[in-house]
Structure formats: structure tokens, C-alpha cells
Amino acid sequence: MTTTTGTTAVTRAVGTARTRVEGLAKVTGAARYAGEVPHPELAHGWLVLSTVARGRIRSVQDAPVLCMPGVLTVLHHGNAPRLEGNYTNPLGQPDPALQLFQLDRIPYVGWPVALVVAETPEQAREAAEALVVEYDAEPHDVAFFAGRPGMYTPEGADARKGDLEAELAASAVVVDAEYTTPEEHHSPMEPHAATARWDGGRLEVIDSNQGSKFVADELAKLFSLDPESVRVRSEHVGGGFGSKATRPPAVLAAMAATVLHRPVRVVLTRRQMFSLVGYRSPTAQRVRLGADADGRLRALDHRADCLTSTVFEFVERSADFGRPVYDADAHHTVTRAVRLDVPTPTWMRAPGEAPGSFALESALDELAEKCGIDPIELRLRNEPTVGPLSGLPFTSRNLRACFDEGARRFGWADRDPRPGLRRDGRWLLGTGVAAAAFPTLSAPSTAAVTAEADGTFTVRVTAMDIGTGARTALTQVAADALEVAPERIRMRIADSDFGAAMIAGGSMGTRSWSWAIIVAARELRERLVPGSAIPPEGITVRSDTSAAVGALAQKERHTFGAQFAEVAVDVTTGEVRVRRMLGIFAAGRIVNPLTARGQFVGGMIWGLSMALHEEAVRDQASGGHVGADLANYHFAAHADVPAIEADWVDDPDPDDPVGIKGIGEIGVVGAAAAVANAVWHATGVRQRTLPIRPDRVLRAAEGARGA
């Protein structure tokens, strides 16, 4: 489609595949990340973490370290500047883990106890490793298991309708099974890093984060500063996945820069990231499904347990996944948590939905087997017409279209439902399927669009591109809103000075930022007079979508998808290989098919990795991890990733100016369940514990033979 601006025909940008506008800078090394921006007189900080899981600091023996070459200071609870902790942020109370060096209390292994700052990173590291910290250790508890004492139900984590026990008793077919997922970690390619300096009475921070304005506001509150005196920039981010909110590097760099009156950089090591930036809680889930003989659900009961820390609450709400997906006469979902002496979990790509979909979609497959019904048909028989618990209408719900298109392209009709029959030499072959859903949300944001005297347009919005291609998608949205070619757009992002905007999270960044850009762009177009000269300073219009987002009618808003997987299993070695995956998604209007497909495929690879590889193990004796590094924390490598195909059906959101929903997380949801269901189809044995390791496959096979 084309439009005409003056005498120039402009092709619509939204919906076309475009390479990243920052791609050249990244592949040539010109793009600089938070740990790479040079500064004169830059000092380097190195963190020292606690080695006990609970207790108090008795002493920090910093005198010998201060005499070491290049050491400038050692900050700890005995000398660090005081921070403000009595404030709130948009997410509620701040994480006490940001109150660095304020107390002598140790709540878990890996708690920051000191920062050594030196002239070079090498000097800082050597001194940090030489620093002696003495503790008064106390007994700790890090043991997580289903139904353990101390479990409680957080606010809002329990939803129900109908008489669950009565419907289960009246059901012709019942599934009652338990599923577990392990602790998992984000491990983005770029480690968490920050550089801070004071410039003309203003704190300037270059940080790797998912929301520069959010971080700037929090730093201002922590250090009791005027919000206008803090600026945070994050031009390029090498992955975040939920872990890059306000984190210790930004606070510590700002603290050290304040003490030393010179720029300071703090970069976390890979090992330190395992305790300082959050993770996905392990889960223990029980699913009970009751159905009539034809597969219609009478009862859906999903109960999930997770852990949180003793200092801050974060709940992995796995049981929420099924609330909008399937209808049932009685519907009960509840997530419970237990406080342990561990670091606080946090958002990790598809929080709640990723582990929750593994349990519920595995249970649905078990129900289909018991009922003798095709797994896709069973799911479609339980499609709701309105929100099963809310009763609200759906903005759109094209899950059926995803299953129809996916089944056609995957060749599902040729599948023999009986397990353990297909072979390829020593390999048993199987196929599996699962549904996917993730909430579609919007958040108020601001943007400014300037018409420049040279005929170009500058867009300023505190959007974040954490590797998703958001910068490119927003350029396309702005070009269409202004009815000009994308080459005439200069997109400026990730600077807190640009004003309030949604963080990159919850699959709602591009949706929220685009809305703000469109409002500003449309008003600017109305103000521009054809043929009139634009002044040298340009003409700028600023938008704020708070009122528009707040006026949205209450509806069920979700992205949906269907996941398909084929696996090969060697039951003599326990090896599982995924041979192909297909995901079909109903994810709103796709702004850039090239970058969107990358997001879907990346999420599906994460689901494959979740199914077969990822598992962090905590040592009960020390309270810390066993092998907190990428040599011991396994994830899918290139050799593990087969041909993966992702596509979508037409699904614009009628309540969004562009029709966007959100794509960042939906690719993960259901992928692990599809792989697990395929393993059952190959072997005839259910795998209810992730990851599906070779030893677990062998034990299950031995158990099946013994039975």
C-alpha cells in the first residue's frame, strides 16, 4: 500500500521486513554497551559477595587491601553513604537488595558485602579477592519442595469458580498429576554493567537496563536527589529477559562516583549474575482435570508452589496460565510461595506462563490420551467464548486458527496417536503439541516528535531495545504516522531525559511506545502547513497516553499460539533430540516480519532449552549454587537447535492504534510442553520433571519395563 505526500509516493513501512537500523553499528563494533563507553580518569569497581547464606558481618578487614597497588577505596556497611529506603516506585516497594552496604545483615549467599574500587579492573579484582570478611553465620534453609511448611498464598494469586470437588467426582475421566520445573537463569550475552559520573552537578549514568527512566527515578530516590539531576542512558543492551531492572551496578557506580568524585564503572561477572540479578523460581505444580467422556472439561484445578526470598516478595504465578485458555464448570487456580534464604527471583521471559504452560499443557495431553481424543481436538472442544473467570469478552481470540494452520503445515493429520511406534534406526520418533497464551497489556508513555528544518523528523522516546529490534519497529511506526519514508526518521531512544515511558517488559514495550509516537506524530502533521518553512529549531509535539490507556474498556486481551514439536529419543542412552518445531501465533499486527520472526524463534529455542537443558542446582549445605557459570548451567547450543519455523495468522488488536499485541514472550510459552508431549509420543512414558535429562529418560524407561 502506498500514500502520497506532496509529489512523493511513500510505501507503508509497517508490515514490511526491514533490517535493523542499528545493525551496521553492531556488526562493525561501533555500537558501544554500558561496559565499553570510555571516560577519562575512569575507575573500576569489583564486588565482593557473601560466602554464608545467613548471618551477620563481624568485620571487613579492608586496611591491607587499601595498601594494595591502585586501590582507591573499599566501600562496605561501615563507611558507605546512606541511602533512602522509604519510597515507592511504579511496581510498589523497592527491592531491599538495592540498599547496598546499609546493614551488616546477610540474607543469602551472594549478598553484596563490599566494593573495591581501583585504577584498573585487574587491580580491583585482585584486591577484592584478597579482602577478608568475617561472619557470624546462622543456620539457613534453602530447601524447596511441594507443600513444604511455610507456604502462603500471596494477594491475588487465588481465583476460583464452581464446586471443584463435586465436578471432579462427577467426571468420567480424571487426570491428577504433579509437575516440577527447576530454578532457571536469564544469562544475557551482555553482563550487567553501569558507568556513573558527576557532570556539572548532575549524576550521569550509562547503564544496561530495560527502562532508563525507571532507573533514573529510582536512583534519584535512593540518593535523595532532585529527579531532574539524574540522567540514565542505555543506548545498546545485549539482552535482558526481565533481569535488567534497577540492579546493583548502577547503584554502586553512582555511590563510588559520589565518594571519589570521578567516573566509576562496575561490571558483574557471569558468576555474580547468578545471585544478583534474579532468576526463575523452581516450581512444584499439581494439576487436576475432570472431563466428560467426550473431553469437555468439568473441572480445572491448577495449584503451583514457588519460592521467594526473606527480604522481598516475587511470586512466579504459574497457575495463572490457564485462566484465559480453557473453560470449565469449576475452575480453580492458586499459586503459593515460601520464603527461603535465597536471592529474590524476578521476571524471566514469560514469567508464570512458561512453567505454568508446561504443567497444564502436559496434563491436557494426558487427558486427551485417557479420553482417546486427538490433543488438538480436545483443546478446541474447551475453547471459551468469554473469559472463563472474568466473564469479559476477548478483544480477539484466534487460537483455533493457529491450531488449524499449524496442523496443516506440520502434517498433524498423518500422526498415529499411539505412542512408541515410529522408528528411525535406533531412534524412537514422536510429535507433540501445546497451546500458548500471554497477556496483552498497555502502559502510559510519552514521546516527542520534531519536524526538522532539513525535512527529516526526530522521534524521542524512552523506549529500550534489548535486542528485540524495537528501534527499527518504532521507526516504521513513526514513518507511517508521519506519512514519510523510514529513511527520514531519526529514532532516539533509551535516554531518561526523554520522559516517562513503559519499560521493555511484559511484551508491551513496542505497543506502548508506538501509541505515544502515533499520538504525537498525528498532532504534528496537523500543525504542519504545506509549503511553509520550518524554523531552525524545528517544530516539536509531545504526547502522553495516560488518559487514552486508562480509558481502555475492560476486556480479555491476549496473544495466542500453537506449538508443535517432533523429537527423536534413544532409549538406550536417554538422549533426546528435537528434530523440528513449528509455532503459529495470533499476535496482533506484525510491524516487522523479519525481527518478529526472530523473536518468535528465539522464544521457541528458549522453550526447547527449558525442556531439555536448563537447571540450576542449589547446594543445601552452603546455600549457594553448584557451578554458577555457563560451564555447568547448560542451555541449548547451535547443535541442539533444529529447523524451527515461526509464522502467524492475521490478528490485529482493534483497540490499539496500530493493531499491535506483543510478541516478546509468547514464543516461550507452550514450547517445553510440546517437546515433553512429543517425548511421551515417542516413548509411551510421561516426563513430568524438567529438564528431560538422559538419566530421567532411562529411569522412566526402566520403570515402564518393570511395570
XYZ file of C-alpha atoms in Angstrom, residues 144 179-184 280-285 305 316 318 354-356 358-359 610 614-615 688-691:
28
model
C 12.224 -26.166 48.251
C 4.952 -31.484 37.529
C 8.168 -29.744 38.545
C 10.440 -27.186 36.926
C 13.882 -26.169 38.236
C 15.492 -22.833 39.011
C 16.414 -21.142 35.721
C 13.051 -18.029 37.649
C 11.898 -19.776 40.800
C 11.618 -23.553 40.785
C 8.012 -24.723 40.777
C 6.081 -27.725 42.030
C 2.686 -27.927 40.361
C 4.200 -23.712 44.583
C 6.205 -16.960 39.896
C 2.472 -20.360 37.186
C 6.439 -20.588 30.811
C 6.414 -23.105 33.721
C 2.631 -22.965 34.041
C 4.412 -26.894 30.794
C 2.277 -28.337 33.586
C 13.919 -25.216 29.118
C 18.368 -25.653 31.841
C 18.645 -26.479 35.539
C 6.739 -34.564 34.336
C 10.034 -33.102 35.575
C 12.139 -30.628 33.624
C 14.662 -30.744 32.167
